[in-house]
Short mmCIF file of C-alpha atoms in Angstrom, two decimals:
data_model
loop_
_atom_site.label_atom_id
_atom_site.label_comp_id
_atom_site.label_asym_id
_atom_site.label_seq_id
_atom_site.Cartn_x
_atom_site.Cartn_y
_atom_site.Cartn_z
CA MET A 1 12.49 -4.76 -27.02
CA THR A 2 12.22 -7.31 -24.39
CA THR A 3 9.03 -9.55 -24.44
CA PHE A 4 7.41 -11.82 -21.85
CA ALA A 5 8.38 -14.86 -23.94
CA ASP A 6 12.10 -13.50 -23.85
CA LEU A 7 11.96 -13.93 -20.09
CA GLY A 8 11.42 -17.64 -20.32
CA LEU A 9 7.75 -17.81 -18.92
CA SER A 10 5.74 -20.84 -19.68
CA PRO A 11 3.54 -20.93 -22.58
CA THR A 12 0.64 -21.30 -20.22
CA ILE A 13 1.36 -17.95 -18.78
CA LEU A 14 2.03 -16.32 -21.98
CA LYS A 15 -1.35 -17.47 -23.26
CA ALA A 16 -3.03 -15.88 -20.22
CA LEU A 17 -1.16 -12.81 -20.91
CA GLU A 18 -2.60 -12.38 -24.40
CA LYS A 19 -6.00 -11.58 -22.83
CA THR A 20 -4.67 -8.76 -20.64
CA THR A 21 -3.44 -5.25 -21.21
CA LEU A 22 0.20 -6.46 -20.41
CA LYS A 23 1.98 -6.50 -23.76
CA THR A 24 5.53 -5.98 -22.98
CA PRO A 25 7.53 -6.10 -19.49
CA THR A 26 7.96 -2.91 -17.69
CA PRO A 27 11.42 -2.25 -16.50
CA ILE A 28 10.81 -3.78 -12.93
CA GLN A 29 9.25 -6.88 -14.43
CA ALA A 30 12.08 -7.30 -17.11
CA GLN A 31 14.71 -7.09 -14.42
CA ALA A 32 13.10 -9.15 -11.58
CA ILE A 33 11.42 -12.01 -13.35
CA PRO A 34 14.57 -13.82 -14.47
CA HIS A 35 16.09 -13.67 -10.90
CA ILE A 36 12.97 -14.96 -9.31
CA MET A 37 12.61 -17.84 -11.80
CA GLN A 38 16.31 -18.89 -10.89
CA GLY A 39 15.11 -18.86 -7.35
CA ARG A 40 17.04 -15.88 -5.97
CA ASP A 41 15.96 -13.87 -2.96
CA LEU A 42 15.24 -10.35 -4.26
CA MET A 43 14.38 -6.88 -3.11
CA GLY A 44 12.66 -4.89 -5.80
CA LEU A 45 12.09 -1.10 -5.60
CA ALA A 46 10.12 0.69 -8.23
CA GLN A 47 7.90 3.67 -8.50
CA THR A 48 4.13 3.09 -7.92
CA GLY A 49 2.06 2.15 -10.91
CA THR A 50 5.10 0.24 -12.68
CA GLY A 51 3.80 -3.30 -12.54
CA LYS A 52 5.38 -4.85 -9.24
CA THR A 53 2.27 -7.16 -8.89
CA ALA A 54 3.23 -9.10 -12.22
CA ALA A 55 7.05 -8.62 -11.33
CA PHE A 56 6.65 -11.18 -8.53
CA GLY A 57 3.35 -12.83 -9.52
CA LEU A 58 4.38 -14.11 -12.99
CA PRO A 59 7.52 -16.13 -12.12
CA LEU A 60 5.94 -17.38 -8.88
CA LEU A 61 3.17 -18.79 -10.90
CA HIS A 62 5.75 -20.16 -13.36
CA ARG A 63 7.63 -22.15 -10.62
CA LEU A 64 4.40 -23.44 -9.05
CA LEU A 65 3.27 -24.66 -12.54
CA ASP A 66 6.03 -27.24 -12.64
CA LEU A 67 4.84 -28.93 -9.27
CA GLY A 68 2.05 -30.89 -11.15
CA HIS A 69 0.15 -32.11 -7.98
CA PRO A 70 -2.19 -30.31 -5.55
CA PRO A 71 -1.20 -29.08 -2.14
CA GLY A 72 -2.03 -31.16 0.82
CA PRO A 73 -4.87 -30.25 3.29
CA LYS A 74 -4.51 -26.91 4.80
CA ASN A 75 -1.09 -26.39 3.20
CA VAL A 76 0.14 -23.24 1.46
CA ARG A 77 2.92 -23.38 -1.08
CA ALA A 78 3.36 -19.43 -1.56
CA LEU A 79 2.49 -16.64 0.83
CA ILE A 80 1.99 -13.06 -0.05
CA LEU A 81 1.53 -10.64 2.67
CA ALA A 82 0.25 -6.99 2.28
CA PRO A 83 -0.79 -4.34 4.80
CA THR A 84 -4.44 -3.57 3.66
CA ARG A 85 -7.47 -5.41 2.72
CA GLU A 86 -7.84 -3.36 -0.56
CA LEU A 87 -4.39 -4.38 -1.69
CA ILE A 88 -4.92 -7.92 -0.90
CA GLY A 89 -8.01 -7.96 -3.04
CA GLN A 90 -6.19 -6.27 -5.82
CA ILE A 91 -3.41 -8.69 -5.75
CA LYS A 92 -5.91 -11.73 -5.81
CA ASP A 93 -7.68 -10.25 -8.79
CA ASN A 94 -4.44 -9.97 -10.73
CA PHE A 95 -3.40 -13.49 -9.83
CA GLU A 96 -6.78 -14.64 -10.94
CA VAL A 97 -6.19 -13.32 -14.32
CA PHE A 98 -2.74 -14.75 -14.30
CA THR A 99 -3.86 -18.26 -13.40
CA LYS A 100 -6.91 -18.48 -15.73
CA GLY A 101 -6.79 -21.66 -17.67
CA THR A 102 -4.41 -23.43 -14.88
CA ALA A 103 -4.96 -25.68 -12.01
CA VAL A 104 -3.26 -23.21 -9.62
CA LYS A 105 -5.61 -22.18 -6.64
CA VAL A 106 -5.51 -18.70 -5.14
CA THR A 107 -6.93 -17.95 -1.70
CA MET A 108 -7.41 -14.39 0.09
CA VAL A 109 -7.88 -13.81 3.75
CA VAL A 110 -8.47 -10.68 5.25
CA GLY A 111 -10.04 -9.31 8.35
CA GLY A 112 -13.58 -8.02 8.40
CA ALA A 113 -14.80 -11.23 6.48
CA SER A 114 -16.11 -14.64 7.78
CA LEU A 115 -13.50 -16.64 9.54
CA PHE A 116 -15.39 -19.88 9.34
CA LYS A 117 -15.75 -19.36 5.46
CA GLN A 118 -12.05 -18.53 5.19
CA ALA A 119 -11.09 -21.68 7.10
CA GLN A 120 -13.36 -23.77 4.88
CA ALA A 121 -11.60 -22.30 1.72
CA LEU A 122 -8.13 -23.31 3.25
CA SER A 123 -9.25 -26.90 4.25
CA LYS A 124 -8.10 -28.36 1.22
CA GLY A 125 -4.92 -26.24 0.81
CA THR A 126 -3.96 -23.64 -1.71
CA ASP A 127 -1.11 -22.98 -3.96
CA ILE A 128 -0.99 -19.29 -3.30
CA LEU A 129 -2.34 -17.60 -0.12
CA VAL A 130 -2.77 -13.67 -0.23
CA ALA A 131 -3.18 -12.40 3.37
CA THR A 132 -3.20 -9.54 5.68
CA PRO A 133 -1.05 -10.36 8.82
CA GLY A 134 -3.79 -10.13 11.51
CA ARG A 135 -6.40 -12.55 9.75
CA LEU A 136 -3.64 -14.91 8.72
CA ILE A 137 -2.52 -15.23 12.62
CA ASP A 138 -6.06 -15.91 13.74
CA LEU A 139 -6.37 -18.81 11.31
CA LEU A 140 -2.87 -19.99 12.37
CA GLU A 141 -3.71 -19.99 16.02
CA ARG A 142 -6.83 -22.01 15.29
CA GLY A 143 -4.87 -24.56 13.37
CA ASP A 144 -6.81 -23.77 9.96
CA VAL A 145 -3.89 -23.40 7.85
CA SER A 146 -0.27 -24.74 7.97
CA LEU A 147 2.84 -23.14 6.41
CA GLU A 148 5.06 -25.96 7.11
CA LYS A 149 5.42 -26.40 3.33
CA CYS A 150 5.59 -22.81 2.30
CA ALA A 151 8.46 -22.37 0.03
CA TYR A 152 7.88 -18.75 -1.09
CA LEU A 153 7.24 -15.71 0.76
CA VAL A 154 6.51 -12.15 -0.68
CA LEU A 155 6.13 -8.89 1.22
CA ASP A 156 4.30 -6.26 -1.01
CA GLU A 157 4.63 -2.73 0.40
CA ALA A 158 7.59 -4.27 2.14
CA ASP A 159 8.69 -1.09 3.92
CA HIS A 160 5.33 -0.76 5.58
CA MET A 161 5.25 -4.45 6.31
CA LEU A 162 8.65 -4.23 8.13
CA ASP A 163 7.66 -1.15 10.05
CA MET A 164 6.61 -1.23 13.77
CA GLY A 165 2.92 -1.55 12.86
CA PHE A 166 3.48 -4.98 11.39
CA ILE A 167 6.88 -6.35 12.56
CA HIS A 168 5.69 -8.27 15.47
CA SER A 169 2.97 -9.84 13.43
CA LEU A 170 5.44 -10.84 10.94
CA ARG A 171 7.73 -12.40 13.55
CA LYS A 172 4.71 -14.64 14.61
CA ILE A 173 3.91 -15.58 11.09
CA ALA A 174 7.53 -16.49 10.27
CA LYS A 175 7.84 -18.90 13.13
CA HIS A 176 5.66 -21.15 10.99
CA ILE A 177 7.60 -20.83 7.69
CA PRO A 178 10.76 -22.96 6.88
CA LEU A 179 14.01 -21.07 6.77
CA LYS A 180 14.43 -22.84 3.46
CA ARG A 181 12.45 -20.46 1.13
CA GLN A 182 12.57 -17.86 -1.35
CA THR A 183 11.84 -14.62 -0.10
CA LEU A 184 10.80 -11.65 -2.24
CA LEU A 185 10.36 -7.85 -0.99
CA PHE A 186 8.63 -5.16 -3.25
CA SER A 187 8.01 -1.49 -2.51
CA ALA A 188 8.12 1.93 -3.88
CA THR A 189 10.17 3.17 -1.02
CA MET A 190 12.75 1.60 1.35
CA PRO A 191 13.97 3.86 4.23
CA LYS A 192 17.52 3.08 5.42
CA ASP A 193 16.33 1.70 8.84
CA ILE A 194 13.86 -0.57 7.09
CA SER A 195 16.36 -1.53 4.45
CA GLU A 196 18.78 -2.83 7.15
CA ILE A 197 16.17 -4.90 8.78
CA ALA A 198 15.00 -6.20 5.24
CA ASP A 199 18.67 -7.22 4.48
CA THR A 200 18.47 -9.59 7.47
CA TYR A 201 15.76 -11.46 6.17
CA LEU A 202 17.12 -12.14 2.70
CA ARG A 203 19.59 -14.84 1.81
CA ASP A 204 22.28 -13.59 -0.80
CA PRO A 205 19.66 -11.26 -2.41
CA ILE A 206 19.42 -9.59 -5.66
CA LYS A 207 18.68 -5.93 -5.58
CA VAL A 208 16.54 -4.63 -8.57
CA GLN A 209 16.14 -0.67 -8.53
CA VAL A 210 14.60 0.90 -11.62
CA ALA A 211 14.10 4.48 -9.92
CA PRO A 212 15.75 6.14 -6.92
CA PRO A 213 13.74 5.33 -3.85
CA GLY A 214 11.04 7.80 -3.02
CA LYS A 215 11.11 9.42 -6.57
CA PRO A 216 7.65 9.93 -7.76
CA ILE A 217 6.58 9.23 -11.37
CA GLU A 218 7.73 12.06 -13.50
CA ARG A 219 4.09 12.60 -15.06
CA ILE A 220 2.77 13.82 -11.86
CA VAL A 221 2.59 17.73 -11.65
CA GLN A 222 3.05 18.44 -7.96
CA GLY A 223 2.44 21.63 -6.11
CA VAL A 224 1.81 22.92 -2.46
CA HIS A 225 -0.72 25.47 -1.41
CA TYR A 226 0.18 27.35 1.98
CA ILE A 227 -3.23 27.70 3.69
CA PRO A 228 -4.74 27.95 7.34
CA ASN A 229 -6.34 24.68 8.27
CA GLY A 230 -9.73 26.36 8.56
CA ASP A 231 -9.60 27.29 4.78
CA LYS A 232 -8.55 23.95 3.36
CA ALA A 233 -12.18 22.57 2.57
CA ARG A 234 -12.95 25.61 0.41
CA LEU A 235 -9.90 25.59 -1.44
CA LEU A 236 -10.45 21.99 -2.00
CA GLU A 237 -14.00 22.75 -3.58
CA GLU A 238 -12.32 25.47 -5.69
CA TYR A 239 -9.85 22.95 -7.26
CA MET A 240 -12.31 20.11 -7.83
CA LYS A 241 -14.81 22.51 -9.54
CA LYS A 242 -11.92 23.26 -12.15
CA HIS A 243 -11.94 19.61 -13.29
CA PRO A 244 -15.68 18.36 -13.19
CA GLY A 245 -16.07 14.70 -13.95
CA GLU A 246 -12.48 13.94 -13.37
CA GLN A 247 -11.87 11.63 -10.41
CA ALA A 248 -9.92 12.86 -7.22
CA LEU A 249 -8.48 11.15 -4.29
CA VAL A 250 -8.39 13.16 -1.12
CA PHE A 251 -6.15 12.13 1.80
CA GLY A 252 -6.96 12.94 5.38
CA ARG A 253 -4.92 11.97 8.39
CA THR A 254 -7.53 10.67 10.73
CA LYS A 255 -10.66 8.28 10.21
CA HIS A 256 -12.97 10.78 12.03
CA GLY A 257 -11.64 13.74 10.01
CA SER A 258 -11.84 11.95 6.80
CA GLU A 259 -15.35 10.94 7.27
CA LYS A 260 -16.35 14.69 8.15
CA LEU A 261 -14.87 15.91 5.28
CA MET A 262 -16.66 13.44 2.99
CA LYS A 263 -19.91 14.52 4.50
CA LEU A 264 -19.07 18.11 3.97
CA LEU A 265 -18.18 17.47 0.43
CA ALA A 266 -21.48 15.63 -0.11
CA THR A 267 -23.52 18.49 1.20
CA TRP A 268 -21.77 20.64 -1.43
CA GLY A 269 -23.01 18.53 -4.22
CA PHE A 270 -20.00 16.22 -4.91
CA LYS A 271 -20.44 12.49 -5.68
CA VAL A 272 -18.16 11.39 -2.78
CA GLY A 273 -17.41 8.36 -0.56
CA SER A 274 -14.89 7.41 1.92
CA ILE A 275 -12.79 4.54 3.04
CA HIS A 276 -10.92 4.17 6.35
CA GLY A 277 -10.56 1.95 9.32
CA ASN A 278 -13.89 2.60 10.87
CA LYS A 279 -15.66 1.29 7.77
CA SER A 280 -16.50 -2.41 7.45
CA GLN A 281 -15.00 -4.44 4.67
CA ASN A 282 -18.21 -4.50 2.78
CA GLN A 283 -18.61 -0.84 3.03
CA ARG A 284 -15.02 -0.32 1.85
CA ASP A 285 -15.37 -2.67 -1.11
CA ARG A 286 -18.64 -1.18 -2.19
CA THR A 287 -17.20 2.36 -2.06
CA LEU A 288 -14.17 1.33 -4.03
CA THR A 289 -16.29 -0.52 -6.71
CA GLU A 290 -18.60 2.66 -7.02
CA PHE A 291 -15.28 4.79 -7.43
CA ARG A 292 -13.87 2.34 -9.99
CA SER A 293 -17.02 2.46 -11.99
CA GLY A 294 -17.11 6.18 -12.09
CA GLN A 295 -20.31 6.50 -9.80
CA LEU A 296 -18.15 8.56 -7.40
CA ASP A 297 -15.97 11.48 -8.51
CA VAL A 298 -14.35 11.98 -5.20
CA LEU A 299 -12.74 9.51 -2.74
CA VAL A 300 -11.77 10.50 0.80
CA ALA A 301 -9.51 8.38 2.57
CA THR A 302 -6.81 7.66 5.20
CA ASP A 303 -3.64 6.08 4.23
CA VAL A 304 -5.38 2.77 3.98
CA ALA A 305 -5.75 3.85 0.34
CA ALA A 306 -2.12 5.12 -0.12
CA ARG A 307 -0.57 1.90 -0.97
CA GLY A 308 -1.21 -0.32 -4.09
CA ILE A 309 -4.59 0.81 -5.12
CA ASP A 310 -4.77 0.86 -8.78
CA ILE A 311 -7.45 2.93 -10.18
CA PRO A 312 -6.19 4.30 -13.64
CA THR A 313 -8.95 6.96 -13.76
CA VAL A 314 -7.61 9.01 -10.87
CA ARG A 315 -6.36 12.29 -12.33
CA HIS A 316 -5.99 14.25 -9.09
CA VAL A 317 -4.61 13.72 -5.48
CA TYR A 318 -5.06 16.05 -2.82
CA ASN A 319 -3.28 15.80 0.29
CA PHE A 320 -5.84 17.66 2.54
CA ASP A 321 -3.69 16.76 5.53
CA MET A 322 0.14 16.28 5.19
CA PRO A 323 1.35 12.80 5.96
CA ASN A 324 3.56 12.59 9.04
CA VAL A 325 5.62 9.77 7.43
CA PRO A 326 7.14 11.41 4.49
CA GLU A 327 7.43 8.11 2.32
CA ASN A 328 3.59 8.14 2.43
CA TYR A 329 3.58 11.21 0.27
CA VAL A 330 5.21 9.28 -2.48
CA HIS A 331 2.70 6.31 -2.04
CA ARG A 332 -0.35 8.83 -1.91
CA ILE A 333 0.47 10.84 -5.10
CA GLY A 334 1.41 7.52 -6.85
CA ARG A 335 -2.44 6.82 -7.05
CA THR A 336 -2.45 9.06 -10.10
CA ALA A 337 -0.54 8.96 -13.46
CA ARG A 338 -0.82 5.19 -13.50
CA ALA A 339 -0.33 3.01 -16.56
CA GLY A 340 1.10 5.85 -18.62
CA ALA A 341 -1.54 8.49 -17.83
CA GLU A 342 -0.88 11.94 -16.48
CA GLY A 343 -1.94 13.43 -12.95
CA THR A 344 -1.65 16.25 -10.53
CA ALA A 345 -1.07 16.19 -6.76
CA VAL A 346 -1.65 19.13 -4.71
CA ALA A 347 -0.72 19.41 -0.96
CA PHE A 348 -2.36 21.67 1.50
CA CYS A 349 0.17 22.90 4.20
CA ALA A 350 -1.14 24.58 7.44
CA PRO A 351 1.33 26.25 9.96
CA ALA A 352 1.62 22.96 12.11
CA GLU A 353 2.51 20.82 9.09
CA MET A 354 5.54 22.77 7.95
CA GLY A 355 7.63 19.89 9.70
CA GLU A 356 5.91 17.37 7.56
CA LEU A 357 6.37 19.13 4.34
CA GLN A 358 10.00 19.78 5.00
CA ALA A 359 10.58 16.14 5.56
CA ILE A 360 8.91 15.25 2.34
CA GLU A 361 11.08 17.76 0.36
CA LYS A 362 14.20 16.37 2.02
CA LEU A 363 12.98 12.80 0.69
CA LEU A 364 12.38 14.04 -2.70
CA LYS A 365 15.63 16.07 -2.72
CA LYS A 366 13.89 19.03 -4.27
CA PRO A 367 11.13 21.68 -3.30
CA ILE A 368 7.61 21.11 -4.19
CA PRO A 369 6.47 24.09 -6.47
CA VAL A 370 4.21 26.62 -4.55
CA LEU A 371 0.83 27.18 -6.05
CA GLY A 372 -0.40 29.71 -3.37
CA GLY A 373 0.46 31.38 -0.31
CA ALA A 374 3.96 31.58 1.14
CA PRO A 375 6.07 29.41 3.64
CA TRP A 376 4.82 29.71 7.23
CA SER A 377 7.45 31.87 9.37
CA ALA A 378 8.74 30.23 12.36
CA ASP A 379 6.52 32.41 14.65
CA MET A 380 3.38 31.08 12.76
CA VAL A 381 4.77 27.57 13.16
CA ALA A 382 5.39 28.09 16.87
CA ALA A 383 2.01 29.43 17.46
CA ALA A 384 0.19 26.69 15.50
CA PRO A 385 -2.47 24.68 17.18
CA LYS A 386 -1.17 21.80 19.03
CA PRO A 387 -2.62 18.14 18.55
CA GLY A 388 -6.15 18.00 19.98
CA GLN A 389 -6.78 21.80 19.77
CA ASN A 390 -9.43 23.36 17.38
CA ARG A 391 -11.51 20.17 17.15
CA GLY A 392 -14.52 22.44 16.84
CA GLN A 393 -13.22 24.43 14.08
CA ARG A 394 -15.37 24.47 10.94
CA PRO A 395 -13.74 24.12 7.63
CA GLY A 396 -16.34 25.90 5.57
CA GLY A 397 -15.27 29.37 6.37
CA ARG A 398 -12.73 31.77 5.04
CA GLY A 399 -9.81 33.28 6.72
CA GLY A 400 -9.71 30.67 9.49
CA GLN A 401 -13.06 31.73 10.85
CA LYS A 402 -15.63 29.36 12.17
CA THR A 403 -18.65 28.68 10.12
CA GLY A 404 -21.73 26.27 10.40
CA SER A 405 -19.81 23.18 8.85
CA SER A 406 -18.17 20.42 10.59
CA ALA A 407 -14.42 20.35 10.58
CA PRO A 408 -12.16 17.31 9.81
CA ALA A 409 -10.17 16.90 13.18
CA LYS A 410 -6.42 17.01 12.35
CA PRO A 411 -4.31 15.81 15.42
CA GLN A 412 -0.59 16.35 14.59
CA GLY A 413 1.65 13.45 15.31
CA GLN A 414 -0.92 10.70 15.01
CA ARG A 415 -0.30 8.10 12.24
CA PRO A 416 -3.32 7.25 9.55
CA GLY A 417 -5.78 4.90 10.84
CA GLY A 418 -5.35 5.89 14.41
CA GLN A 419 -1.87 4.08 14.75
CA LYS A 420 0.75 5.56 17.29
CA PRO A 421 3.30 7.66 15.82
CA ARG A 422 6.50 5.94 14.62
CA SER A 423 9.48 6.88 17.01
CA GLY A 424 12.88 6.44 15.93
CA GLY A 425 14.00 3.31 13.76
CA ALA A 426 12.13 0.24 13.36
CA PRO A 427 13.11 -2.43 15.89
CA LYS A 428 15.45 -5.20 15.12
CA PRO A 429 14.08 -8.69 14.66
CA GLN A 430 14.49 -10.90 17.64
CA GLY A 431 14.19 -14.60 17.62
CA GLY A 432 11.96 -16.86 15.59
CA SER A 433 12.68 -18.06 12.10
CA PHE A 434 12.00 -14.55 10.93
CA ALA A 435 15.42 -13.52 12.69
CA PRO A 436 18.70 -13.07 10.32
CA ARG A 437 19.16 -16.11 8.03
CA ARG A 438 22.48 -17.83 8.78
CA ALA A 439 24.65 -19.19 6.03
CA ASP A 440 24.69 -22.69 7.77
CA GLY A 441 20.99 -22.85 7.57
CA ALA A 442 20.64 -23.07 11.35
CA ALA A 443 17.20 -22.51 12.67
CA GLY A 444 16.06 -19.74 15.20
CA ALA A 445 13.83 -20.29 17.90
CA LYS A 446 11.67 -23.20 18.47
CA ARG A 447 8.65 -23.41 16.05
CA ARG A 448 5.43 -22.23 17.64
CA PRO A 449 2.89 -24.98 18.17
CA GLY A 450 -0.40 -25.07 16.16
#
């Protein structure tokens, strides 16, 4: 059996690991760590909940420990980018465990927090900066941080980071990073069009894949229930009453709809909270803390919580609204069955969502077992309400009838968090030092000032 000591990690890191629950490397860790320690660019693909943060964090820390001197003012030695504030916080928490007893400094910058305080924290420089793209751009434009000496770039949830929602921000950031760097990409899924873009950013990369892309953890018991949109809330109530005291994560498609569903579940007596893009960072942090501590049994969220959030006590995931990006289904249900536990994932499919379900099953390369109802006919799908219709529908009734409770609005074709739907493949990178790396090391466009 491989141990962390067998991987060549420094005694300082091994000592820190003794105080954690990490006893033996997971497959992604065992395969990725040696290559990263050798300085290779790497793309790591592994199922959710398999330890990807330690897979890039431990060897990165090992390499930084050898430097022996602090970074200069405003300088960053290693940059880790992730798509959500929650994931950034989780990565920072993990790194603080790994760096305990060392001089390595880890700094986090995210939107929704004080820009002035973040600039102060960066004024003396940092070894590892964990950031969301938007806030990092703010700091770069103000001249509060420099990436000129950044030798390591890590994209966590790389498929999402290279998607249309972030690609333009990444181009801006990469103009500030030297071409001579080590680049690491990690994700649970990597669609072909995104993979092609990722390949242009990596130099002679090693690809480590410990499970087929898009394959959910085998411990998750999946199922789909065909049900009219107006009946979903009552069905959700029935499911959750079958496992009192066990934590459940419920995914909605929109911020507005998720908040309405949360309030409805609260009136029915559930200890429930919500996180989505309309909540402040303090509100989101507080709700996640309450969920982690067991004060809440149910968390309703948009896809802001679908990537990277590690709460081992989640036993059930409900796709109240089907995701219209099929890879997000894998990320959503990966919030359960973590750290060796078991879990269930139930999807509620209304007539208008048959296309989303079929795309998910195509990704999984197998049908999801049917728990109730029957696949909607082509006529039912054609007659399903179009986006923006039935906004006044109430989810508390049966048989699709309106009742006195507020309904979560469920516009089709809109991405989680109110983003515009993705159309076609992600754009190819253009210009800047995030353009395809050339073997001769030639630089891309001129460096952006500031």
